[in-house]
Amino acid sequence: MTARASSSTFALASLGPAILLGISAYAGGIYVYLGLLGITALVLIADKSGLAAASTPRQGYWLPRLVGLSHFAVLTAGVWAIGLNAGLDLAEKAALFLGIGLYLGQVSNACAHELIHRNNRSLRALGTAIYCSLLNGQHVSAHMLVHHVHAGTARDPNSAPIGQGFWRFFSRVVVREFREGLLAENKRRQTHASGLHPYAIYISGALLSLGAAYLLSGFAGLLVLLGLSAHAQMQLMLSDYLQHYGLRRQTDENGRTEPMGPHHSWNAPHAYSAALMLNAPLHSDHHMNPARPFPDLRHDAEVMPTLPRSVPVMGAIALIPPWWRKVMDPRVREYQPVDAAYHGNVIRNATPAPVPKTSNL
């Protein structure tokens, strides 16, 4: 039986680690390791406990704003503490780097994703600023103009076909996402040109972030920002990899692709880790309703593919491709018939099989 918690649990899951990591950056010592445990072991324990975080529509307005502002505080604290704080020893700095990197990758990215889908211009600007601070502004264009149009097809660089390991996927998507986003923006601006080109904003934002890191902690600060950004970007690509692996949209005889449906994304409805990521793991509903705020996203296990473990656990498994394929390839094939000769392209007009219920790894 799932225990229901107050809506404050949702805020605690996404803001609690930021507070603990901020304290860690300044206090050092045991707090550094507590901060790391707060974004790793605590999440696993809370998911196992069955504690469900209840969200409210009101949180959809203030929580993403607060998490977005917290991102900049955590990033600044990390660049300063790891790059300049002589009070931390090497082990403490390594633990702090890992903890803050996980927060940026799992919480900041999820918050930015939520914000860029909002209609409010200031919220979209905040989400874009978060991505720019992590040197990844191009993800805004690639996500909105490419991923949401072509997810589940070979035209989307962020949808991995069955059999493709994460490291191969990652090495390709970094370049393809930048290029495809740029091409999509250029095409859009042929009929809707106004103001600065978004890529000029993304590059300027990245340079501003690098300049701020240098002013704060010198050359060491630059290296820390580059490292944290790479860590966060890898987790963002890992999230896309998990949520779309092997699932393909079918095409008809005229080459038309079917609309995104509940069976085209993997979901991870593990309450605490979903709350940590502002319900980003409820991915099917998001793709069917991109403008729907995170408190309203839902999961129906009868029609939506479900990962056997939470996003953090499945992310760790995906880093070992043979293990990942052993776990996930049978689920993809059981759920959605594929033609192996075409490396994961769905057989046209095939009827999807029921969502597999097994959760054994």
mmCIF file of C-alpha atoms in Angstrom:
data_model
loop_
_atom_site.group_PDB
_atom_site.id
_atom_site.type_symbol
_atom_site.label_atom_id
_atom_site.label_comp_id
_atom_site.label_asym_id
_atom_site.label_seq_id
_atom_site.Cartn_x
_atom_site.Cartn_y
_atom_site.Cartn_z
ATOM 1 C CA MET A 1 0.000 0.000 0.000
ATOM 2 C CA THR A 2 1.405 3.389 -0.947
ATOM 3 C CA ALA A 3 1.655 6.030 1.767
ATOM 4 C CA ARG A 4 0.500 9.488 0.805
ATOM 5 C CA ALA A 5 2.458 12.470 2.020
ATOM 6 C CA SER A 6 1.686 16.146 2.182
ATOM 7 C CA SER A 7 2.519 18.384 -0.780
ATOM 8 C CA SER A 8 5.554 19.616 1.156
ATOM 9 C CA THR A 9 7.237 16.306 0.280
ATOM 10 C CA PHE A 10 7.376 17.396 -3.351
ATOM 11 C CA ALA A 11 9.208 20.594 -2.414
ATOM 12 C CA LEU A 12 11.460 18.762 0.032
ATOM 13 C CA ALA A 13 12.549 16.266 -2.622
ATOM 14 C CA SER A 14 13.645 18.948 -5.105
ATOM 15 C CA LEU A 15 14.861 21.685 -2.727
ATOM 16 C CA GLY A 16 16.236 19.669 0.184
ATOM 17 C CA PRO A 17 19.372 18.461 -1.655
ATOM 18 C CA ALA A 18 20.110 22.036 -2.815
ATOM 19 C CA ILE A 19 20.122 23.293 0.765
ATOM 20 C CA LEU A 20 22.300 20.422 1.967
ATOM 21 C CA LEU A 21 24.758 20.785 -0.917
ATOM 22 C CA GLY A 22 24.962 24.540 -0.321
ATOM 23 C CA ILE A 23 25.849 23.939 3.328
ATOM 24 C CA SER A 24 28.384 21.324 2.228
ATOM 25 C CA ALA A 25 30.191 23.792 -0.021
ATOM 26 C CA TYR A 26 30.832 26.206 2.820
ATOM 27 C CA ALA A 27 31.103 23.926 5.867
ATOM 28 C CA GLY A 28 32.920 20.953 4.381
ATOM 29 C CA GLY A 29 33.651 17.919 6.522
ATOM 30 C CA ILE A 30 30.819 15.516 7.230
ATOM 31 C CA TYR A 31 28.314 17.803 5.524
ATOM 32 C CA VAL A 32 29.890 17.052 2.137
ATOM 33 C CA TYR A 33 29.192 13.356 2.507
ATOM 34 C CA LEU A 34 25.717 14.000 3.876
ATOM 35 C CA GLY A 35 25.036 16.132 0.813
ATOM 36 C CA LEU A 36 26.145 13.320 -1.467
ATOM 37 C CA LEU A 37 24.019 10.788 0.414
ATOM 38 C CA GLY A 38 21.045 13.138 0.149
ATOM 39 C CA ILE A 39 21.081 12.980 -3.648
ATOM 40 C CA THR A 40 21.930 9.263 -3.888
ATOM 41 C CA ALA A 41 21.171 6.827 -1.050
ATOM 42 C CA LEU A 42 18.299 8.859 0.407
ATOM 43 C CA VAL A 43 16.524 8.880 -2.968
ATOM 44 C CA LEU A 44 16.841 5.102 -3.288
ATOM 45 C CA ILE A 45 15.605 4.535 0.271
ATOM 46 C CA ALA A 46 12.666 6.920 -0.148
ATOM 47 C CA ASP A 47 11.644 5.209 -3.404
ATOM 48 C CA LYS A 48 11.816 1.813 -1.700
ATOM 49 C CA SER A 49 9.755 3.030 1.250
ATOM 50 C CA GLY A 50 6.726 3.613 -0.950
ATOM 51 C CA LEU A 51 6.407 7.215 0.189
ATOM 52 C CA ALA A 52 4.394 9.073 -2.433
ATOM 53 C CA ALA A 53 4.818 12.809 -2.797
ATOM 54 C CA ALA A 54 1.554 14.625 -3.362
ATOM 55 C CA SER A 55 1.753 17.681 -5.577
ATOM 56 C CA THR A 56 -0.738 20.510 -5.875
ATOM 57 C CA PRO A 57 -1.590 22.817 -8.798
ATOM 58 C CA ARG A 58 -0.285 25.741 -6.759
ATOM 59 C CA GLN A 59 3.183 24.168 -6.656
ATOM 60 C CA GLY A 60 3.210 24.281 -10.428
ATOM 61 C CA TYR A 61 3.582 28.051 -10.198
ATOM 62 C CA TRP A 62 6.130 28.658 -7.445
ATOM 63 C CA LEU A 63 8.196 25.483 -7.133
ATOM 64 C CA PRO A 64 9.874 25.544 -10.583
ATOM 65 C CA ARG A 65 10.787 29.198 -10.024
ATOM 66 C CA LEU A 66 12.358 28.442 -6.657
ATOM 67 C CA VAL A 67 14.189 25.355 -7.908
ATOM 68 C CA GLY A 68 15.442 27.377 -10.892
ATOM 69 C CA LEU A 69 16.870 30.081 -8.642
ATOM 70 C CA SER A 70 18.342 27.420 -6.348
ATOM 71 C CA HIS A 71 20.187 26.009 -9.348
ATOM 72 C CA PHE A 72 22.287 29.152 -9.679
ATOM 73 C CA ALA A 73 23.065 29.166 -5.961
ATOM 74 C CA VAL A 74 24.188 25.528 -6.054
ATOM 75 C CA LEU A 75 26.239 26.005 -9.227
ATOM 76 C CA THR A 76 27.946 29.102 -7.826
ATOM 77 C CA ALA A 77 28.695 27.373 -4.539
ATOM 78 C CA GLY A 78 30.180 24.403 -6.385
ATOM 79 C CA VAL A 79 32.423 26.475 -8.642
ATOM 80 C CA TRP A 80 33.682 28.455 -5.652
ATOM 81 C CA ALA A 81 34.126 25.570 -3.207
ATOM 82 C CA ILE A 82 35.712 23.064 -5.567
ATOM 83 C CA GLY A 83 37.830 25.641 -7.381
ATOM 84 C CA LEU A 84 38.875 27.963 -4.567
ATOM 85 C CA ASN A 85 37.901 26.777 -1.079
ATOM 86 C CA ALA A 86 41.179 25.709 0.508
ATOM 87 C CA GLY A 87 39.283 24.385 3.533
ATOM 88 C CA LEU A 88 38.173 21.290 1.606
ATOM 89 C CA ASP A 89 40.539 18.388 1.066
ATOM 90 C CA LEU A 90 40.694 16.441 -2.204
ATOM 91 C CA ALA A 91 38.251 13.739 -1.084
ATOM 92 C CA GLU A 92 35.731 16.346 0.045
ATOM 93 C CA LYS A 93 36.009 18.214 -3.239
ATOM 94 C CA ALA A 94 35.519 14.978 -5.185
ATOM 95 C CA ALA A 95 32.410 14.107 -3.147
ATOM 96 C CA LEU A 96 31.071 17.637 -3.540
ATOM 97 C CA PHE A 97 31.692 17.536 -7.301
ATOM 98 C CA LEU A 98 29.765 14.289 -7.599
ATOM 99 C CA GLY A 99 26.889 15.477 -5.420
ATOM 100 C CA ILE A 100 26.474 18.846 -7.123
ATOM 101 C CA GLY A 101 26.891 17.257 -10.550
ATOM 102 C CA LEU A 102 24.067 14.834 -9.772
ATOM 103 C CA TYR A 103 21.858 17.693 -8.597
ATOM 104 C CA LEU A 104 22.529 19.711 -11.738
ATOM 105 C CA GLY A 105 21.911 16.698 -13.950
ATOM 106 C CA GLN A 106 18.781 15.366 -12.266
ATOM 107 C CA VAL A 107 17.078 18.403 -10.726
ATOM 108 C CA SER A 108 18.330 21.488 -12.590
ATOM 109 C CA ASN A 109 17.862 19.856 -15.991
ATOM 110 C CA ALA A 110 14.374 18.655 -15.057
ATOM 111 C CA CYS A 111 13.453 22.119 -13.795
ATOM 112 C CA ALA A 112 14.743 23.809 -16.957
ATOM 113 C CA HIS A 113 12.783 21.290 -19.017
ATOM 114 C CA GLU A 114 9.613 22.175 -17.126
ATOM 115 C CA LEU A 115 10.209 25.903 -17.546
ATOM 116 C CA ILE A 116 10.874 25.974 -21.298
ATOM 117 C CA HIS A 117 7.487 24.345 -21.868
ATOM 118 C CA ARG A 118 5.629 27.141 -20.065
ATOM 119 C CA ASN A 119 3.779 29.870 -21.943
ATOM 120 C CA ASN A 120 5.110 32.579 -19.630
ATOM 121 C CA ARG A 121 8.064 34.347 -21.280
ATOM 122 C CA SER A 122 9.953 34.969 -18.035
ATOM 123 C CA LEU A 123 9.698 31.297 -17.070
ATOM 124 C CA ARG A 124 10.976 30.197 -20.480
ATOM 125 C CA ALA A 125 13.844 32.673 -20.093
ATOM 126 C CA LEU A 126 14.723 31.200 -16.695
ATOM 127 C CA GLY A 127 14.740 27.678 -18.131
ATOM 128 C CA THR A 128 16.930 28.804 -21.032
ATOM 129 C CA ALA A 129 19.301 30.544 -18.593
ATOM 130 C CA ILE A 130 19.694 27.311 -16.636
ATOM 131 C CA TYR A 131 20.685 25.414 -19.767
ATOM 132 C CA CYS A 132 23.033 28.231 -20.835
ATOM 133 C CA SER A 133 24.736 28.229 -17.432
ATOM 134 C CA LEU A 134 25.514 24.551 -18.055
ATOM 135 C CA LEU A 135 26.852 25.377 -21.545
ATOM 136 C CA ASN A 136 23.932 23.535 -23.125
ATOM 137 C CA GLY A 137 21.577 26.241 -24.381
ATOM 138 C CA GLN A 138 21.138 24.541 -27.744
ATOM 139 C CA HIS A 139 19.095 21.873 -26.002
ATOM 140 C CA VAL A 140 16.187 24.331 -25.847
ATOM 141 C CA SER A 141 15.860 24.488 -29.641
ATOM 142 C CA ALA A 142 16.680 20.827 -30.182
ATOM 143 C CA HIS A 143 14.154 19.723 -27.598
ATOM 144 C CA MET A 144 11.285 21.947 -28.657
ATOM 145 C CA LEU A 145 11.725 21.908 -32.448
ATOM 146 C CA VAL A 146 13.239 18.473 -33.072
ATOM 147 C CA HIS A 147 12.631 16.089 -30.194
ATOM 148 C CA HIS A 148 8.953 16.870 -29.667
ATOM 149 C CA VAL A 149 8.335 16.662 -33.409
ATOM 150 C CA HIS A 150 10.314 13.528 -34.248
ATOM 151 C CA ALA A 151 10.625 11.560 -30.970
ATOM 152 C CA GLY A 152 10.462 7.840 -31.563
ATOM 153 C CA THR A 153 11.799 8.100 -35.120
ATOM 154 C CA ALA A 154 15.216 7.994 -36.749
ATOM 155 C CA ARG A 155 14.969 11.768 -37.347
ATOM 156 C CA ASP A 156 15.280 12.448 -33.627
ATOM 157 C CA PRO A 157 18.896 12.246 -32.395
ATOM 158 C CA ASN A 158 17.640 11.810 -28.816
ATOM 159 C CA SER A 159 15.657 8.607 -29.483
ATOM 160 C CA ALA A 160 17.976 5.604 -29.341
ATOM 161 C CA PRO A 161 17.080 2.527 -31.413
ATOM 162 C CA ILE A 162 17.101 -0.879 -29.792
ATOM 163 C CA GLY A 163 20.605 -2.319 -29.498
ATOM 164 C CA GLN A 164 22.435 1.019 -29.355
ATOM 165 C CA GLY A 165 24.492 1.329 -26.168
ATOM 166 C CA PHE A 166 24.512 4.559 -24.210
ATOM 167 C CA TRP A 167 28.121 5.525 -24.909
ATOM 168 C CA ARG A 168 27.643 5.170 -28.650
ATOM 169 C CA PHE A 169 24.398 7.119 -28.372
ATOM 170 C CA PHE A 170 26.051 9.859 -26.323
ATOM 171 C CA SER A 171 28.996 10.310 -28.678
ATOM 172 C CA ARG A 172 26.597 10.914 -31.559
ATOM 173 C CA VAL A 173 23.821 12.907 -29.923
ATOM 174 C CA VAL A 174 26.123 15.649 -28.610
ATOM 175 C CA VAL A 175 26.953 16.736 -32.162
ATOM 176 C CA ARG A 176 23.637 15.846 -33.803
ATOM 177 C CA GLU A 177 21.518 17.687 -31.259
ATOM 178 C CA PHE A 178 23.485 20.923 -31.753
ATOM 179 C CA ARG A 179 23.253 20.607 -35.553
ATOM 180 C CA GLU A 180 19.610 19.555 -35.772
ATOM 181 C CA GLY A 181 18.539 22.295 -33.381
ATOM 182 C CA LEU A 182 20.406 24.891 -35.423
ATOM 183 C CA LEU A 183 18.884 23.684 -38.697
ATOM 184 C CA ALA A 184 15.406 23.748 -37.170
ATOM 185 C CA GLU A 185 15.904 27.287 -35.855
ATOM 186 C CA ASN A 186 17.201 28.496 -39.210
ATOM 187 C CA LYS A 187 14.185 26.993 -40.957
ATOM 188 C CA ARG A 188 11.778 28.515 -38.445
ATOM 189 C CA ARG A 189 13.347 31.936 -38.771
ATOM 190 C CA GLN A 190 12.720 31.968 -42.523
ATOM 191 C CA THR A 191 9.087 32.717 -41.723
ATOM 192 C CA HIS A 192 9.166 33.750 -38.037
ATOM 193 C CA ALA A 193 12.389 35.745 -37.696
ATOM 194 C CA SER A 194 12.474 38.189 -34.801
ATOM 195 C CA GLY A 195 15.257 39.457 -32.563
ATOM 196 C CA LEU A 196 18.539 37.708 -31.955
ATOM 197 C CA HIS A 197 19.087 34.223 -33.292
ATOM 198 C CA PRO A 198 18.547 31.813 -30.358
ATOM 199 C CA TYR A 199 21.961 30.263 -30.926
ATOM 200 C CA ALA A 200 23.550 33.694 -30.448
ATOM 201 C CA ILE A 201 21.780 33.817 -27.084
ATOM 202 C CA TYR A 202 22.931 30.298 -26.179
ATOM 203 C CA ILE A 203 26.554 31.006 -27.034
ATOM 204 C CA SER A 204 26.492 34.381 -25.271
ATOM 205 C CA GLY A 205 24.958 32.736 -22.205
ATOM 206 C CA ALA A 206 27.661 30.074 -22.171
ATOM 207 C CA LEU A 207 30.401 32.699 -22.450
ATOM 208 C CA LEU A 208 28.789 34.678 -19.630
ATOM 209 C CA SER A 209 28.742 31.568 -17.457
ATOM 210 C CA LEU A 210 32.393 30.835 -18.215
ATOM 211 C CA GLY A 211 33.325 34.447 -17.489
ATOM 212 C CA ALA A 212 31.508 34.378 -14.160
ATOM 213 C CA ALA A 213 33.279 31.145 -13.203
ATOM 214 C CA TYR A 214 36.657 32.707 -14.002
ATOM 215 C CA LEU A 215 35.899 35.841 -11.987
ATOM 216 C CA LEU A 216 34.779 33.712 -9.056
ATOM 217 C CA SER A 217 37.556 31.110 -8.924
ATOM 218 C CA GLY A 218 40.032 31.836 -11.692
ATOM 219 C CA PHE A 219 41.234 29.169 -14.082
ATOM 220 C CA ALA A 220 40.282 26.467 -11.575
ATOM 221 C CA GLY A 221 36.717 27.777 -11.687
ATOM 222 C CA LEU A 222 36.647 27.380 -15.460
ATOM 223 C CA LEU A 223 37.708 23.753 -15.153
ATOM 224 C CA VAL A 224 35.122 23.083 -12.463
ATOM 225 C CA LEU A 225 32.327 24.607 -14.563
ATOM 226 C CA LEU A 226 33.392 22.592 -17.594
ATOM 227 C CA GLY A 227 33.431 19.419 -15.515
ATOM 228 C CA LEU A 228 30.082 20.038 -13.829
ATOM 229 C CA SER A 229 28.499 20.988 -17.162
ATOM 230 C CA ALA A 230 29.776 17.826 -18.838
ATOM 231 C CA HIS A 231 28.452 15.785 -15.913
ATOM 232 C CA ALA A 232 25.029 17.456 -16.124
ATOM 233 C CA GLN A 233 24.820 17.182 -19.917
ATOM 234 C CA MET A 234 25.664 13.498 -19.810
ATOM 235 C CA GLN A 235 22.824 12.905 -17.343
ATOM 236 C CA LEU A 236 20.416 14.834 -19.557
ATOM 237 C CA MET A 237 21.313 12.645 -22.521
ATOM 238 C CA LEU A 238 21.074 9.597 -20.254
ATOM 239 C CA SER A 239 17.533 10.624 -19.335
ATOM 240 C CA ASP A 240 16.544 10.896 -23.006
ATOM 241 C CA TYR A 241 18.179 7.536 -23.653
ATOM 242 C CA LEU A 242 16.196 5.844 -20.872
ATOM 243 C CA GLN A 243 12.866 7.411 -21.772
ATOM 244 C CA HIS A 244 12.831 6.576 -25.484
ATOM 245 C CA TYR A 245 15.068 3.525 -25.879
ATOM 246 C CA GLY A 246 13.835 1.181 -28.588
ATOM 247 C CA LEU A 247 10.286 2.571 -28.837
ATOM 248 C CA ARG A 248 9.419 3.566 -32.388
ATOM 249 C CA ARG A 249 6.382 5.252 -33.909
ATOM 250 C CA GLN A 250 4.867 3.395 -36.812
ATOM 251 C CA THR A 251 4.458 4.758 -40.331
ATOM 252 C CA ASP A 252 1.705 4.071 -42.820
ATOM 253 C CA GLU A 253 1.994 3.243 -46.507
ATOM 254 C CA ASN A 254 2.219 6.949 -47.350
ATOM 255 C CA GLY A 255 5.125 7.530 -44.969
ATOM 256 C CA ARG A 256 3.056 9.407 -42.380
ATOM 257 C CA THR A 257 4.214 8.908 -38.808
ATOM 258 C CA GLU A 258 1.619 8.129 -36.165
ATOM 259 C CA PRO A 259 1.109 10.700 -33.375
ATOM 260 C CA MET A 260 2.930 10.305 -30.081
ATOM 261 C CA GLY A 261 0.907 7.977 -27.892
ATOM 262 C CA PRO A 262 1.140 6.527 -24.386
ATOM 263 C CA HIS A 263 3.217 3.595 -25.668
ATOM 264 C CA HIS A 264 6.056 5.691 -27.163
ATOM 265 C CA SER A 265 7.946 6.640 -23.989
ATOM 266 C CA TRP A 266 9.268 4.771 -20.975
ATOM 267 C CA ASN A 267 8.074 5.937 -17.565
ATOM 268 C CA ALA A 268 9.417 5.646 -14.035
ATOM 269 C CA PRO A 269 6.584 6.396 -11.583
ATOM 270 C CA HIS A 270 8.742 5.980 -8.467
ATOM 271 C CA ALA A 271 7.320 8.647 -6.227
ATOM 272 C CA TYR A 272 10.314 10.242 -4.528
ATOM 273 C CA SER A 273 12.697 10.284 -7.490
ATOM 274 C CA ALA A 274 9.843 11.538 -9.691
ATOM 275 C CA ALA A 275 9.271 14.356 -7.193
ATOM 276 C CA LEU A 276 13.006 15.104 -7.209
ATOM 277 C CA MET A 277 12.778 15.594 -10.976
ATOM 278 C CA LEU A 278 9.442 17.472 -11.015
ATOM 279 C CA ASN A 279 7.649 14.471 -12.525
ATOM 280 C CA ALA A 280 9.876 14.391 -15.615
ATOM 281 C CA PRO A 281 9.926 10.548 -15.415
ATOM 282 C CA LEU A 282 6.173 10.550 -16.178
ATOM 283 C CA HIS A 283 7.214 10.919 -19.767
ATOM 284 C CA SER A 284 4.368 9.509 -21.841
ATOM 285 C CA ASP A 285 1.858 12.033 -20.553
ATOM 286 C CA HIS A 286 4.374 14.840 -21.095
ATOM 287 C CA HIS A 287 4.834 13.961 -24.768
ATOM 288 C CA MET A 288 1.103 13.716 -25.341
ATOM 289 C CA ASN A 289 0.499 16.969 -23.461
ATOM 290 C CA PRO A 290 3.740 19.028 -23.621
ATOM 291 C CA ALA A 291 2.204 22.137 -22.041
ATOM 292 C CA ARG A 292 0.736 20.262 -19.071
ATOM 293 C CA PRO A 293 2.372 21.465 -15.786
ATOM 294 C CA PHE A 294 4.259 18.863 -13.798
ATOM 295 C CA PRO A 295 1.684 18.505 -10.946
ATOM 296 C CA ASP A 296 -0.907 17.332 -13.485
ATOM 297 C CA LEU A 297 1.167 14.642 -15.206
ATOM 298 C CA ARG A 298 -0.192 11.130 -14.761
ATOM 299 C CA HIS A 299 0.909 7.542 -15.340
ATOM 300 C CA ASP A 300 -1.277 4.632 -16.433
ATOM 301 C CA ALA A 301 0.629 1.364 -16.141
ATOM 302 C CA GLU A 302 -1.924 -0.422 -18.314
ATOM 303 C CA VAL A 303 -0.982 1.508 -21.460
ATOM 304 C CA MET A 304 2.305 3.294 -20.677
ATOM 305 C CA PRO A 305 5.618 1.379 -20.758
ATOM 306 C CA THR A 306 7.223 1.336 -17.309
ATOM 307 C CA LEU A 307 10.905 0.946 -16.504
ATOM 308 C CA PRO A 308 11.613 -1.844 -14.009
ATOM 309 C CA ARG A 309 13.454 0.522 -11.649
ATOM 310 C CA SER A 310 13.695 4.248 -10.964
ATOM 311 C CA VAL A 311 15.521 6.654 -13.286
ATOM 312 C CA PRO A 312 18.670 6.861 -11.081
ATOM 313 C CA VAL A 313 18.963 3.056 -10.940
ATOM 314 C CA MET A 314 18.253 2.545 -14.640
ATOM 315 C CA GLY A 315 20.744 5.306 -15.454
ATOM 316 C CA ALA A 316 23.464 3.408 -13.610
ATOM 317 C CA ILE A 317 22.553 0.216 -15.488
ATOM 318 C CA ALA A 318 22.651 2.023 -18.840
ATOM 319 C CA LEU A 319 26.295 2.953 -18.242
ATOM 320 C CA ILE A 320 27.077 -0.767 -18.702
ATOM 321 C CA PRO A 321 25.611 -1.485 -22.179
ATOM 322 C CA PRO A 322 25.632 -5.319 -22.029
ATOM 323 C CA TRP A 323 23.715 -5.233 -18.730
ATOM 324 C CA TRP A 324 21.310 -2.623 -20.100
ATOM 325 C CA ARG A 325 20.561 -4.639 -23.231
ATOM 326 C CA LYS A 326 20.004 -7.768 -21.155
ATOM 327 C CA VAL A 327 17.448 -5.914 -19.036
ATOM 328 C CA MET A 328 15.728 -3.771 -21.639
ATOM 329 C CA ASP A 329 15.889 -5.430 -25.070
ATOM 330 C CA PRO A 330 13.478 -8.257 -24.111
ATOM 331 C CA ARG A 331 11.073 -5.653 -22.734
ATOM 332 C CA VAL A 332 11.210 -3.625 -25.935
ATOM 333 C CA ARG A 333 10.598 -6.706 -28.083
ATOM 334 C CA GLU A 334 7.831 -7.982 -25.831
ATOM 335 C CA TYR A 335 6.126 -4.623 -25.855
ATOM 336 C CA GLN A 336 6.699 -3.534 -29.445
ATOM 337 C CA PRO A 337 7.460 -5.882 -32.370
ATOM 338 C CA VAL A 338 10.621 -4.839 -34.201
ATOM 339 C CA ASP A 339 12.499 -5.834 -37.306
ATOM 340 C CA ALA A 340 16.043 -6.494 -36.120
ATOM 341 C CA ALA A 341 17.377 -6.172 -39.649
ATOM 342 C CA TYR A 342 16.492 -2.498 -39.549
ATOM 343 C CA HIS A 343 18.094 -1.857 -36.159
ATOM 344 C CA GLY A 344 14.958 -1.122 -34.218
ATOM 345 C CA ASN A 345 12.597 0.275 -36.859
ATOM 346 C CA VAL A 346 9.068 -0.789 -36.027
ATOM 347 C CA ILE A 347 7.391 -3.184 -38.438
ATOM 348 C CA ARG A 348 4.786 -1.137 -40.263
ATOM 349 C CA ASN A 349 1.225 -1.722 -39.113
ATOM 350 C CA ALA A 350 2.359 -4.069 -36.363
ATOM 351 C CA THR A 351 0.069 -4.190 -33.334
ATOM 352 C CA PRO A 352 1.874 -3.290 -30.085
ATOM 353 C CA ALA A 353 1.956 -6.060 -27.538
ATOM 354 C CA PRO A 354 0.742 -5.459 -23.955
ATOM 355 C CA VAL A 355 3.114 -3.622 -21.639
ATOM 356 C CA PRO A 356 5.305 -6.238 -19.910
ATOM 357 C CA LYS A 357 4.538 -6.481 -16.204
ATOM 358 C CA THR A 358 7.767 -8.104 -15.082
ATOM 359 C CA SER A 359 10.152 -5.993 -13.014
ATOM 360 C CA ASN A 360 12.982 -8.460 -12.430
ATOM 361 C CA LEU A 361 16.456 -7.308 -13.354
#
